[in-house]
Short mmCIF file of C-alpha atoms and ligand atoms in Angstrom, two decimals:
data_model
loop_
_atom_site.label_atom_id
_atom_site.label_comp_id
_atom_site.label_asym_id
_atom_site.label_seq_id
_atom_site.Cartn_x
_atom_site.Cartn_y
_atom_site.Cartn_z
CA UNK A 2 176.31 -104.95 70.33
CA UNK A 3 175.99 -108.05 67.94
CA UNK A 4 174.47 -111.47 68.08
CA UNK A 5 177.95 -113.59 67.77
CA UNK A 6 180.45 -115.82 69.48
CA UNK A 7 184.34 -115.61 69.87
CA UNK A 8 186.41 -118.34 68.72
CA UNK A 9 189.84 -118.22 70.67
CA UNK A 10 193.11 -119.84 69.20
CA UNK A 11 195.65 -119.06 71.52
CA UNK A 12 199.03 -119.40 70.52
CA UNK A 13 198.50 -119.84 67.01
CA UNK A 14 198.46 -117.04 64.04
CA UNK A 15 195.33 -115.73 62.66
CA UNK A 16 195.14 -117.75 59.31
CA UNK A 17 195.86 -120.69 61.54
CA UNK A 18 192.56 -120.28 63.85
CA UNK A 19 190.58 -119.60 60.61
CA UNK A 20 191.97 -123.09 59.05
CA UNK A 21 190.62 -124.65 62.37
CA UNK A 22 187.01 -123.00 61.70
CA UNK A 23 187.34 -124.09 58.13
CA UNK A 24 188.28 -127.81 58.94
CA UNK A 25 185.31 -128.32 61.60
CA UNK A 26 182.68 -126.70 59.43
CA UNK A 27 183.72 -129.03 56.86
CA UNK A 28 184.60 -132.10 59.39
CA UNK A 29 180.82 -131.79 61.31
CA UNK A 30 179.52 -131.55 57.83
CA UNK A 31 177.86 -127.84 58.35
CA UNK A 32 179.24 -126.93 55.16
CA UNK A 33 180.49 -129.87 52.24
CA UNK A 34 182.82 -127.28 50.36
CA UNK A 35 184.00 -123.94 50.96
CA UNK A 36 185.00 -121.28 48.51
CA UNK A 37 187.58 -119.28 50.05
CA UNK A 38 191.24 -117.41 48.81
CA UNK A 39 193.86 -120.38 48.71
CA UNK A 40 197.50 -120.47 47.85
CA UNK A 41 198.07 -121.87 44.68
CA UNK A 42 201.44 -122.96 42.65
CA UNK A 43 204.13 -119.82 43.18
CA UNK A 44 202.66 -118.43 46.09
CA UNK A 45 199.98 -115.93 44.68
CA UNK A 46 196.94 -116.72 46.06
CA UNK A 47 193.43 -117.46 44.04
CA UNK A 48 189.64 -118.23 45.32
CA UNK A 49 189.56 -122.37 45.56
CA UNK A 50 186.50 -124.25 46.13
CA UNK A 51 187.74 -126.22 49.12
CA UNK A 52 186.22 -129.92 50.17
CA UNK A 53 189.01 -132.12 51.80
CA UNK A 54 189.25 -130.64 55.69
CA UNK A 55 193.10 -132.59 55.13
CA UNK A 56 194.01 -129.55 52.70
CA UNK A 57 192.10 -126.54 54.72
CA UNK A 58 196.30 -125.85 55.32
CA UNK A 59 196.49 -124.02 52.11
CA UNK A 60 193.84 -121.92 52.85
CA UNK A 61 195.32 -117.58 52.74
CA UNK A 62 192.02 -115.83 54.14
CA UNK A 63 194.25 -113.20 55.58
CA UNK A 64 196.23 -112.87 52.56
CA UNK A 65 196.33 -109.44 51.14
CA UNK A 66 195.86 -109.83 47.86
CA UNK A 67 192.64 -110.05 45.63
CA UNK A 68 192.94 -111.17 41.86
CA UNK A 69 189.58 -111.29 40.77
CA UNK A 70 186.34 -110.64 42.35
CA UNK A 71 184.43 -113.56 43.66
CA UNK A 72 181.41 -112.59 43.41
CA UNK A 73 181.85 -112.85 39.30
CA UNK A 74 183.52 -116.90 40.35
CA UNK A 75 179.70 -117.40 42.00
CA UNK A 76 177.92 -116.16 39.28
CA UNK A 77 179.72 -118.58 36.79
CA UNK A 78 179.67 -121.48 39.38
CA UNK A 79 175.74 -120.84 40.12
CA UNK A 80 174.56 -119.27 36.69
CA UNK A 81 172.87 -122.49 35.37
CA UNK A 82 171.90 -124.40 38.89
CA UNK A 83 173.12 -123.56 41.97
CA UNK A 84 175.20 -126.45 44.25
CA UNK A 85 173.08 -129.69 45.30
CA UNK A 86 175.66 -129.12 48.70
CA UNK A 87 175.86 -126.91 51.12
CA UNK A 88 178.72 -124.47 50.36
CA UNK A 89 179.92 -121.52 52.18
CA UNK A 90 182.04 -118.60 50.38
CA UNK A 91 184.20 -116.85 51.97
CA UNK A 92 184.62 -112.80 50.72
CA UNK A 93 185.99 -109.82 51.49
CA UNK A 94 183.71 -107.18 51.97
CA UNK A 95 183.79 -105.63 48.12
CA UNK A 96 182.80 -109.02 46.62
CA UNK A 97 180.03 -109.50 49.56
CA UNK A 98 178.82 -105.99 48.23
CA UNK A 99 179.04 -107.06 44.64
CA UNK A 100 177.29 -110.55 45.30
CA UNK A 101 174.31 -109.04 46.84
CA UNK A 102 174.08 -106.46 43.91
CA UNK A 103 173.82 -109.97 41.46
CA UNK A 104 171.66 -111.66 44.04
CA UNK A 105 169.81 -108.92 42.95
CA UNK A 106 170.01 -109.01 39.38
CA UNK A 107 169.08 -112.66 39.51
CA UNK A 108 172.76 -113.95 38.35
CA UNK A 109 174.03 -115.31 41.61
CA UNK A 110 170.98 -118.11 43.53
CA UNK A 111 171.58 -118.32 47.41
CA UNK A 112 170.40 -121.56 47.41
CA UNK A 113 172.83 -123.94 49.43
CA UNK A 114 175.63 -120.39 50.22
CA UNK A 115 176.50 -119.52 52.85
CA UNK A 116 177.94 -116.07 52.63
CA UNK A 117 180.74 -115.72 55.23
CA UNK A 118 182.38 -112.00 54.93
CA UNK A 119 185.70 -111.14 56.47
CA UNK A 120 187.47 -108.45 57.86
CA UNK A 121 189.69 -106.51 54.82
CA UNK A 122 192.35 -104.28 55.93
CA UNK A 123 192.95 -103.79 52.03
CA UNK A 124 194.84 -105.79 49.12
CA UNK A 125 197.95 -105.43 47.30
CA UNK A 126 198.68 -105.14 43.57
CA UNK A 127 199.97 -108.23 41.74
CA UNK A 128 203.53 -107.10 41.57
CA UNK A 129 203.73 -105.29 45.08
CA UNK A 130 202.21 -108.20 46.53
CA UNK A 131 204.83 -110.55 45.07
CA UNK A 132 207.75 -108.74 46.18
CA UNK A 133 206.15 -108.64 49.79
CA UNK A 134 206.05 -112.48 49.69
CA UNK A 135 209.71 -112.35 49.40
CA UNK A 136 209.95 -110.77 53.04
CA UNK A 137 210.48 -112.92 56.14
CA UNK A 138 206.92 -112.15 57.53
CA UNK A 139 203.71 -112.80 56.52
CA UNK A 140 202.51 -109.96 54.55
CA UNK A 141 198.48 -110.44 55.96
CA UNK A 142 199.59 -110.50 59.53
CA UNK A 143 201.60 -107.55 58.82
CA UNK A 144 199.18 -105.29 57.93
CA UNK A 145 196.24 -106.99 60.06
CA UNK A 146 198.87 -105.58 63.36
CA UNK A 147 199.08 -102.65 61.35
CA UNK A 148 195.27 -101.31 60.95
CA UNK A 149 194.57 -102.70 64.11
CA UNK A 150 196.98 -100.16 65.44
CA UNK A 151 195.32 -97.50 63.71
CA UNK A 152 197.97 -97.73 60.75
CA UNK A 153 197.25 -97.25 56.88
CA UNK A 154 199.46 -98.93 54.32
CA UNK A 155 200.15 -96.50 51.19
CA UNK A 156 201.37 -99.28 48.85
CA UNK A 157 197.91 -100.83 49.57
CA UNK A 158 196.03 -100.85 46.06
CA UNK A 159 194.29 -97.04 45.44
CA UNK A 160 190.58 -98.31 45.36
CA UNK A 161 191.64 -100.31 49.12
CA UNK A 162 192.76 -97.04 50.42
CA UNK A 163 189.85 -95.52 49.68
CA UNK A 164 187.22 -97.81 50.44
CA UNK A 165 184.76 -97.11 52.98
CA UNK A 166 184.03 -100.82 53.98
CA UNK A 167 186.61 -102.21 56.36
CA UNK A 168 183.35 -104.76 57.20
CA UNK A 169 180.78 -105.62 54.85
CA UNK A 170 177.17 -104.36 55.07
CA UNK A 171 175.91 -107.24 54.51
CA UNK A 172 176.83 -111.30 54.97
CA UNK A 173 175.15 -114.40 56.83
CA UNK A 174 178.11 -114.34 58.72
CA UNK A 175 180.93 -111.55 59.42
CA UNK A 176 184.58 -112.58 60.60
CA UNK A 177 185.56 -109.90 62.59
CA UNK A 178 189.52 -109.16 63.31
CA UNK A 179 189.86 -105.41 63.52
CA UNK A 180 189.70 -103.66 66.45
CA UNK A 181 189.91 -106.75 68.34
CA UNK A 182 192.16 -108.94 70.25
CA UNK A 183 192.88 -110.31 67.10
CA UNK A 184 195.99 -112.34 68.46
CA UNK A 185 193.70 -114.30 70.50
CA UNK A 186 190.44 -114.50 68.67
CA UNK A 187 188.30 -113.29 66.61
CA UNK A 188 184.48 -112.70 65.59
CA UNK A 189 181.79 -114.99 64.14
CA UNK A 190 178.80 -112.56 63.86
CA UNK A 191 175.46 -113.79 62.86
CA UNK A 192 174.02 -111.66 60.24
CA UNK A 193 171.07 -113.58 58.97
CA UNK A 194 168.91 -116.85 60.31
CA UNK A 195 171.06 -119.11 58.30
CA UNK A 196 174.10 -117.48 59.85
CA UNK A 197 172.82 -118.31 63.25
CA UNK A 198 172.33 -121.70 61.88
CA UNK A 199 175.92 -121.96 61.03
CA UNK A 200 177.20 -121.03 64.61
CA UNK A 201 175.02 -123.49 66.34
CA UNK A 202 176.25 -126.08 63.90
CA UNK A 203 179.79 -125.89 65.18
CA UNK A 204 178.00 -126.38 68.36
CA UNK A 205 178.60 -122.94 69.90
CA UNK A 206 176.16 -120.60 71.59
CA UNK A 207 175.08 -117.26 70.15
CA UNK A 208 174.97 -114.50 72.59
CA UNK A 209 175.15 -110.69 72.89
CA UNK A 210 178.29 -109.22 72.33
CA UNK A 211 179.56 -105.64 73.13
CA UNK A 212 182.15 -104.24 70.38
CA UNK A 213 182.66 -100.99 71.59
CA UNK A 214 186.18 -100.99 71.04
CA UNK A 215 185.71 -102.74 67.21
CA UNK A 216 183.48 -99.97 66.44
CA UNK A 217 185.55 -97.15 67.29
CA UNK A 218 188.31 -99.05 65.46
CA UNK A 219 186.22 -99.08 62.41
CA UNK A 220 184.56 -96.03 62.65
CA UNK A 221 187.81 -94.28 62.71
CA UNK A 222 189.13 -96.31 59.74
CA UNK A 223 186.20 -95.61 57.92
CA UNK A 224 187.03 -91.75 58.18
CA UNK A 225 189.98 -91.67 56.95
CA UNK A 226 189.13 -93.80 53.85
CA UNK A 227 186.08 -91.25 53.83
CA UNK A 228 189.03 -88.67 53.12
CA UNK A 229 191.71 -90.49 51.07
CA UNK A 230 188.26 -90.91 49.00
CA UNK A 231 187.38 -87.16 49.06
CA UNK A 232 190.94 -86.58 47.97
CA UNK A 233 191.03 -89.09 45.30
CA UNK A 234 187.36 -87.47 43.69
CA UNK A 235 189.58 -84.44 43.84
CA UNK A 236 192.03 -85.04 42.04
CA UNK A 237 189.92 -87.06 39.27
CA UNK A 238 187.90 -83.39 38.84
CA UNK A 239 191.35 -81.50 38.72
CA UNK A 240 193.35 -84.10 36.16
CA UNK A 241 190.26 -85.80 34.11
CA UNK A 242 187.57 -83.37 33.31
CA UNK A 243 186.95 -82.38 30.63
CA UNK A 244 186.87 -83.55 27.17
CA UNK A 245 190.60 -82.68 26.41
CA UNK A 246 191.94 -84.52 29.88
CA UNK A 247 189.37 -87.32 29.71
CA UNK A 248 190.58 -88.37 25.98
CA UNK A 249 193.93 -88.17 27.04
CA UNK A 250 193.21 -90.39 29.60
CA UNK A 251 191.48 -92.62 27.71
CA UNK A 252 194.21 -92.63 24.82
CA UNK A 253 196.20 -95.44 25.74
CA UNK A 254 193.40 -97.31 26.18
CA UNK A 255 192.94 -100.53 22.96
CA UNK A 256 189.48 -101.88 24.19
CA UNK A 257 190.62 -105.20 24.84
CA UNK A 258 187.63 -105.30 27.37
CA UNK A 259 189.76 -106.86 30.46
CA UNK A 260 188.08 -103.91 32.79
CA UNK A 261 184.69 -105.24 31.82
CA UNK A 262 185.62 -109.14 31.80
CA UNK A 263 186.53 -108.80 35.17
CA UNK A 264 184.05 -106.40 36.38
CA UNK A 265 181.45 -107.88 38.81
CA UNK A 266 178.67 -106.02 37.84
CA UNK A 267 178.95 -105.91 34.49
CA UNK A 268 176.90 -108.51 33.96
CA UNK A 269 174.89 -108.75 30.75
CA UNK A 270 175.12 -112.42 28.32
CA UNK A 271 174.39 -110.36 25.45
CA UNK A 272 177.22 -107.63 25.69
CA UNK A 273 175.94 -105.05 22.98
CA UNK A 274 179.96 -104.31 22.40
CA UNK A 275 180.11 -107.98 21.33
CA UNK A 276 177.21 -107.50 19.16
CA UNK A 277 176.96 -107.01 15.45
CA UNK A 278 176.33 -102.71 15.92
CA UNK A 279 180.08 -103.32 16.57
CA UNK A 280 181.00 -105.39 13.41
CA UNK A 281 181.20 -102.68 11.03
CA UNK A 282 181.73 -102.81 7.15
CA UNK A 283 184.43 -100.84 6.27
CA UNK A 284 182.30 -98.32 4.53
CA UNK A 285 180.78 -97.58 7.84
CA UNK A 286 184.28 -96.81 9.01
CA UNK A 287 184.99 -94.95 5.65
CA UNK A 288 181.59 -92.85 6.61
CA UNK A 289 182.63 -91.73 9.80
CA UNK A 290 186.24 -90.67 8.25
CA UNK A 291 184.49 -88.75 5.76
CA UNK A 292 182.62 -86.75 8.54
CA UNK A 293 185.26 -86.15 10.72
CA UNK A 294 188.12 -85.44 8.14
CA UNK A 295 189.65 -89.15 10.50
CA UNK A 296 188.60 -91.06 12.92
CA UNK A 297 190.82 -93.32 15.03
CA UNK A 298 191.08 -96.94 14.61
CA UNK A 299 189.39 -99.00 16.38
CA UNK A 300 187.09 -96.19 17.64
CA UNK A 301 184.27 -95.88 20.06
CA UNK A 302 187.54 -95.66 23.43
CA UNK A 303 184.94 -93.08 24.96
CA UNK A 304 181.77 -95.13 24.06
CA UNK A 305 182.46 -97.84 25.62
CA UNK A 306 183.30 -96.71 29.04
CA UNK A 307 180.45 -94.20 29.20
CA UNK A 308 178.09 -97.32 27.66
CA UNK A 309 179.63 -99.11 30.31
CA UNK A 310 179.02 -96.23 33.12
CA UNK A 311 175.69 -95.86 32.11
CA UNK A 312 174.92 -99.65 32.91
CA UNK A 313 176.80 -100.19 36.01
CA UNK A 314 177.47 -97.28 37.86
CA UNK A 315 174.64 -97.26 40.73
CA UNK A 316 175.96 -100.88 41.25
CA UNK A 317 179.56 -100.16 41.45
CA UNK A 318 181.51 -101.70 44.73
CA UNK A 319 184.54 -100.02 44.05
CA UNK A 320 186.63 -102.89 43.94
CA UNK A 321 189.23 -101.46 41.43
CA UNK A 322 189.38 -104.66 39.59
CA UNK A 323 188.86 -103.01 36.20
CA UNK A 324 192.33 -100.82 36.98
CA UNK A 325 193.96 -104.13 37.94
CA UNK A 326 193.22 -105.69 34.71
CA UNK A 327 194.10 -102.80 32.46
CA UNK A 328 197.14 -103.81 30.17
CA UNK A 329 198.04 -100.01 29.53
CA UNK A 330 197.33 -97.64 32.49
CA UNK A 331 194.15 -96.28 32.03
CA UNK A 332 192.62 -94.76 35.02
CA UNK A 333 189.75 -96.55 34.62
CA UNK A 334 189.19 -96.90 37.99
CA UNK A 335 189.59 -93.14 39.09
CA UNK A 336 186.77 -92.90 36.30
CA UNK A 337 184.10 -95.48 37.43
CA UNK A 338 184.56 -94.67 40.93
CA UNK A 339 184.39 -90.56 40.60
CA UNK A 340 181.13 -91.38 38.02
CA UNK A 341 179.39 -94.29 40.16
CA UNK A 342 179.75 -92.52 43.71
CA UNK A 343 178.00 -89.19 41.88
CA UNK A 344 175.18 -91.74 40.54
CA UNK A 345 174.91 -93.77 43.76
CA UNK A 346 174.24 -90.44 45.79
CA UNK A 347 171.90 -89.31 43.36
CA UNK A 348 169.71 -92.24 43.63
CA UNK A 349 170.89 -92.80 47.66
CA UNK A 350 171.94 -96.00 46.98
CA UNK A 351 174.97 -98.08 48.36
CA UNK A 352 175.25 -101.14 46.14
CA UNK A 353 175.99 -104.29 48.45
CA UNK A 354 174.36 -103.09 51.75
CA UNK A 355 171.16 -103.92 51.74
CA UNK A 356 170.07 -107.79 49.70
CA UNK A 357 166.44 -106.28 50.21
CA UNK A 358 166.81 -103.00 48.92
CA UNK A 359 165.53 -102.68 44.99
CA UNK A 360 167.99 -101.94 42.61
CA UNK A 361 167.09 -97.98 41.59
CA UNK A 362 166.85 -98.13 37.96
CA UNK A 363 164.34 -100.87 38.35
CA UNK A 364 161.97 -99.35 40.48
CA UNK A 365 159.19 -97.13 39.45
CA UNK A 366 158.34 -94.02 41.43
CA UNK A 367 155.99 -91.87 39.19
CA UNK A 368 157.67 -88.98 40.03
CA UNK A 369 161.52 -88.54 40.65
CA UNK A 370 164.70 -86.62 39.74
CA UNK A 371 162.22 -83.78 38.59
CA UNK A 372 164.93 -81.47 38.69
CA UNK A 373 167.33 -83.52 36.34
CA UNK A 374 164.59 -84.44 33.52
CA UNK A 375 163.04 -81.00 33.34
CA UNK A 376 163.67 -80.27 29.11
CA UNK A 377 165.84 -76.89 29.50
CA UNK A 378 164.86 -75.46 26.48
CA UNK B 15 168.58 -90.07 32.03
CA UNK B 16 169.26 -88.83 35.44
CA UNK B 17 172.21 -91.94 35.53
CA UNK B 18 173.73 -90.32 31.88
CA UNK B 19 173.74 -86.41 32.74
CA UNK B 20 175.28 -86.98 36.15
CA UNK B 21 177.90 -89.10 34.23
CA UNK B 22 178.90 -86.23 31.75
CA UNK B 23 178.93 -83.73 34.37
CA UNK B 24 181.38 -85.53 36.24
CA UNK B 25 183.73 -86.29 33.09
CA UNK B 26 183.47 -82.79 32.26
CA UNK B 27 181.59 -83.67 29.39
CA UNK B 28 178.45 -81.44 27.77
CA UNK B 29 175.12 -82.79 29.49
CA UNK B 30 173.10 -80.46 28.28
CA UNK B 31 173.38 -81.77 24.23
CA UNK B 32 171.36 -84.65 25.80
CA UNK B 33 167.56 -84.19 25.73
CA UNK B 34 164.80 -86.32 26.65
CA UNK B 35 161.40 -85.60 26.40
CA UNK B 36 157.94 -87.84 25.79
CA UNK B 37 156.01 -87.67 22.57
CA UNK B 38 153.41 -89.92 21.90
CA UNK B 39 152.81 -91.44 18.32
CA UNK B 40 149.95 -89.37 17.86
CA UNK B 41 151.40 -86.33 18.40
CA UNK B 42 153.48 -85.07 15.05
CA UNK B 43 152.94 -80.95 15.48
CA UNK B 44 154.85 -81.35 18.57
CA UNK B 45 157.50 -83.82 17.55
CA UNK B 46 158.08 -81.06 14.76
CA UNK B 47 158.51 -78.43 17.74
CA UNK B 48 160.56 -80.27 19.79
CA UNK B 49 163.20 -81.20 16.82
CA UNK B 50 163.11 -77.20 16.01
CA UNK B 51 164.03 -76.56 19.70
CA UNK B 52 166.49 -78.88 19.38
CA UNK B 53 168.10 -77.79 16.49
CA UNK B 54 167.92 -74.04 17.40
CA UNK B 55 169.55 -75.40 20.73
CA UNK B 56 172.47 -77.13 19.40
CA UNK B 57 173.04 -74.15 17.15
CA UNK B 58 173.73 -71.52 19.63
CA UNK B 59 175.92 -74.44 20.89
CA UNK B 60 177.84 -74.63 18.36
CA UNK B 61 180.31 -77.06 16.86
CA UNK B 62 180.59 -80.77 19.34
CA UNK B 63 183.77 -80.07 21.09
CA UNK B 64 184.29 -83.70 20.47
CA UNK B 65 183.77 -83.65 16.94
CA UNK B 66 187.40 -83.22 15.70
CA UNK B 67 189.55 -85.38 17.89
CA UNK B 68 190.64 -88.27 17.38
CA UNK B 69 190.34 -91.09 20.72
CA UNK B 70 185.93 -91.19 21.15
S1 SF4 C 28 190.50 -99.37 29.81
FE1 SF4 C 28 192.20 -100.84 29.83
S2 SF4 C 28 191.25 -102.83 30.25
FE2 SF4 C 28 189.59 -101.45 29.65
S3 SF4 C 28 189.40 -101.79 27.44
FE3 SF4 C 28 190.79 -100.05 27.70
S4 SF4 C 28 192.83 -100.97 27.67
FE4 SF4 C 28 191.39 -102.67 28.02
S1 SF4 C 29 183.75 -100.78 37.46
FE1 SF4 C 29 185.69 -101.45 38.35
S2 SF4 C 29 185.52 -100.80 40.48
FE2 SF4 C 29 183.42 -100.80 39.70
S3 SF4 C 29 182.62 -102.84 40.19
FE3 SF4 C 29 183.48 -102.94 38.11
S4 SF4 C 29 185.59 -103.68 38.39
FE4 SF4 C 29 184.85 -102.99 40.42
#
């Protein structure tokens, strides 16, 4: 059961009935922009803050395909005062998760959002995704019929297949399409009060609504990501552990950074790898020659991802961004995910679920992890 | 601390050359013990497996 409303759009296609929900939130003036995945010049497809209802046509919510995460778009656009408008954001459920982790952290302000999450089947890669585009069909659509069918897609990106959250945890609003009669309609569930107020903007009624049928959808979805993600921790134990498969892992790697520009929970102004410890005299470099016999240039590959680990991991959504923005194959992903889902059970925390739920590391219990902080010698 | 050692054990990576203990200001005799311990510790450890290659 949820509190909700259906919003039929018979004979049209999916992105279609969204456009119409886009155009009348922004036509009744519910909402004065929208921040939602839009196709931009090419055909890729890019988050677009949205506030003519005439141009709502090149909206692509169903579009598989995810080149950043939005939730690191908000924190720029709200960072140093949030909108003066009312502006709902449209996400798929890992940028939901990693907005409420920064809600958290005080770098995104809900003032005048909306959070509207949507159903995610999963995403493409850049260059799969391009060469679907080139097919007759609509490569969303596709794969929407597909899941809904009880399908997986193995092309879809790795951290897609093996995410657990088909539906976000948490959102004012969900858009549900899976396990549903998705040709027909689909799901505005109210998730909060402003939510509610959303739907009875548009002049709709909120009522009970049963979902049996969604929920066995999704709950047998989520199972088999549940294994594809067993699998995947696996493998990451069998081909990176230890320190001689780790560094060869990490060898390709140049720190260029992109993984942690694009992370959206890496969040820190100050990065300490942009700080002077990291602007070394050449002596310093000498030094650490001289102790080792040689040291690689630039150094500190391993440093910076465990710095990086140790920072973020109980707030990692899993949203493989860091892999997608690695210029040289580095499993960085296989890394952060096997490391933060160790950290997150530790601490039984799932970033993203909960906006009320402290953040461990900043909440004091006066006694915890006894087992782990006992001195062993 | 409990974020750092679960991180090393799932890279494979020695956790247990990480220590952590509390020592106030005051207390020097036991700051002495401690970085003993330590040292006797890392001894029967023996040489960082890290120490030589090249990509850290
Ligand atoms: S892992 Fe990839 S993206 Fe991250 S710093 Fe290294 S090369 Fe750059
Ligand atoms: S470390 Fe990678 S997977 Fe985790 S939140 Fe950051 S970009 Fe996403």
């Amino acid at each position: 059961m949820a509190r909700g409303v259906f919003r039929e759009y018979k004979g049209k296609g999916l992105e279609e009935g969204l456009q119409e929900l886009w155009r009348e939130l922004l036509e009744r003036d519910v909402v004065q922009a929208i921040l939602l995945p839009m196709e931009v010049e090419g055909g890729l497809v890019a988050p677009g803050l949205l506030t003519d209802a005439a141009r709502i046509g090149e909206s692509r919510v169903v579009s598989p395909y995810m080149p950043v995460n939005t939730a690191r778009v908000l924190q720029m656009m709200t960072k140093t005062m949030p909108p003066s408008e009312k502006v709902a954001v449209v996400l798929c459920p890992c940028e939901a998760r990693a907005l409420v982790e920064l809600v958290k952290l005080k770098q995104i302000s809900q003032e005048n959002l909306i959070v509207i999450a949507f159903d995610c089947p999963g995403t493409y890669a850049v260059d799969d995704y391009k060469k679907l585009l080139e097919g007759k069909e609509d490569p969303g659509e596709l794969l929407v019929e597909k899941v809904n069918k009880g399908g997986e897609d193995a092309q879809l990106r790795e951290a897609c297949r093996t995410c657990p959250y088909p539906s976000a945890p948490w959102a004012d609003i969900r858009i549900g399409f899976l396990g549903l009669d998705y040709k027909k309609r689909f799901l505005l569930e109210a998730l909060t009060e402003k939510g509610e107020e959303l739907i009875t903007g548009l002049g709709m009624e909120i009522a009970d609504v049963p979902l049996k049928e969604r929920e066995a959808l999704l709950d047998k979805l989520v199972a088999q990501r549940k294994k594809a993600q067993e699998q995947l921790l696996k493998e990451q134990q069998e081909q990176l552990k230890g320190p001689d498969k780790l560094l060869a892992a990490l060898s390709s790697c140049i720190r260029c950074h992109n993984c942690m520009t694009v992370c959206p929970v890496c969040y820190c102004k100050e990065c300490f790898f942009k700080s002077p410890t990291f602007e070394m005299e050449a002596d310093r470099y000498l030094g650490l020659a001289h102790k080792r016999g040689a040291t690689r240039m630039p150094s500190d590959m391993l440093l910076f991802h465990l710095t990086r680990m140790a920072h973020m991991a109980h707030a990692c959504v899993q949203c493989g961004m860091c892999e997608e923005a690695c210029p040289m194959g580095v499993p960085v992903f296989r890394l952060f995910k096997a490391t933060s889902a160790k950290v997150q059970d530790l601490f039984n925390y799932e970033p993203g679920k909960d906006i009320e739920e402290e953040i461990p590391i900043s909440a004091f219990r006066e006694e915890e992890l006894d087992k782990i902080q006992e001195p062993k010698i | 601390m409990g974020i750092i050692k679960t991180i090393l054990d799932v890279l494979g990576l020695d956790s247990d050359r990480v220590y952590l203990t509390w020592i106030s200001a005051s207390e020097g005799p036991q700051f002495a013990e401690w970085a003993k311990r330590i040292e006797e510790d890392i001894k029967k450890k023996g040489k960082n497996p890290l120490g030589g290659l090249l990509t850290t």
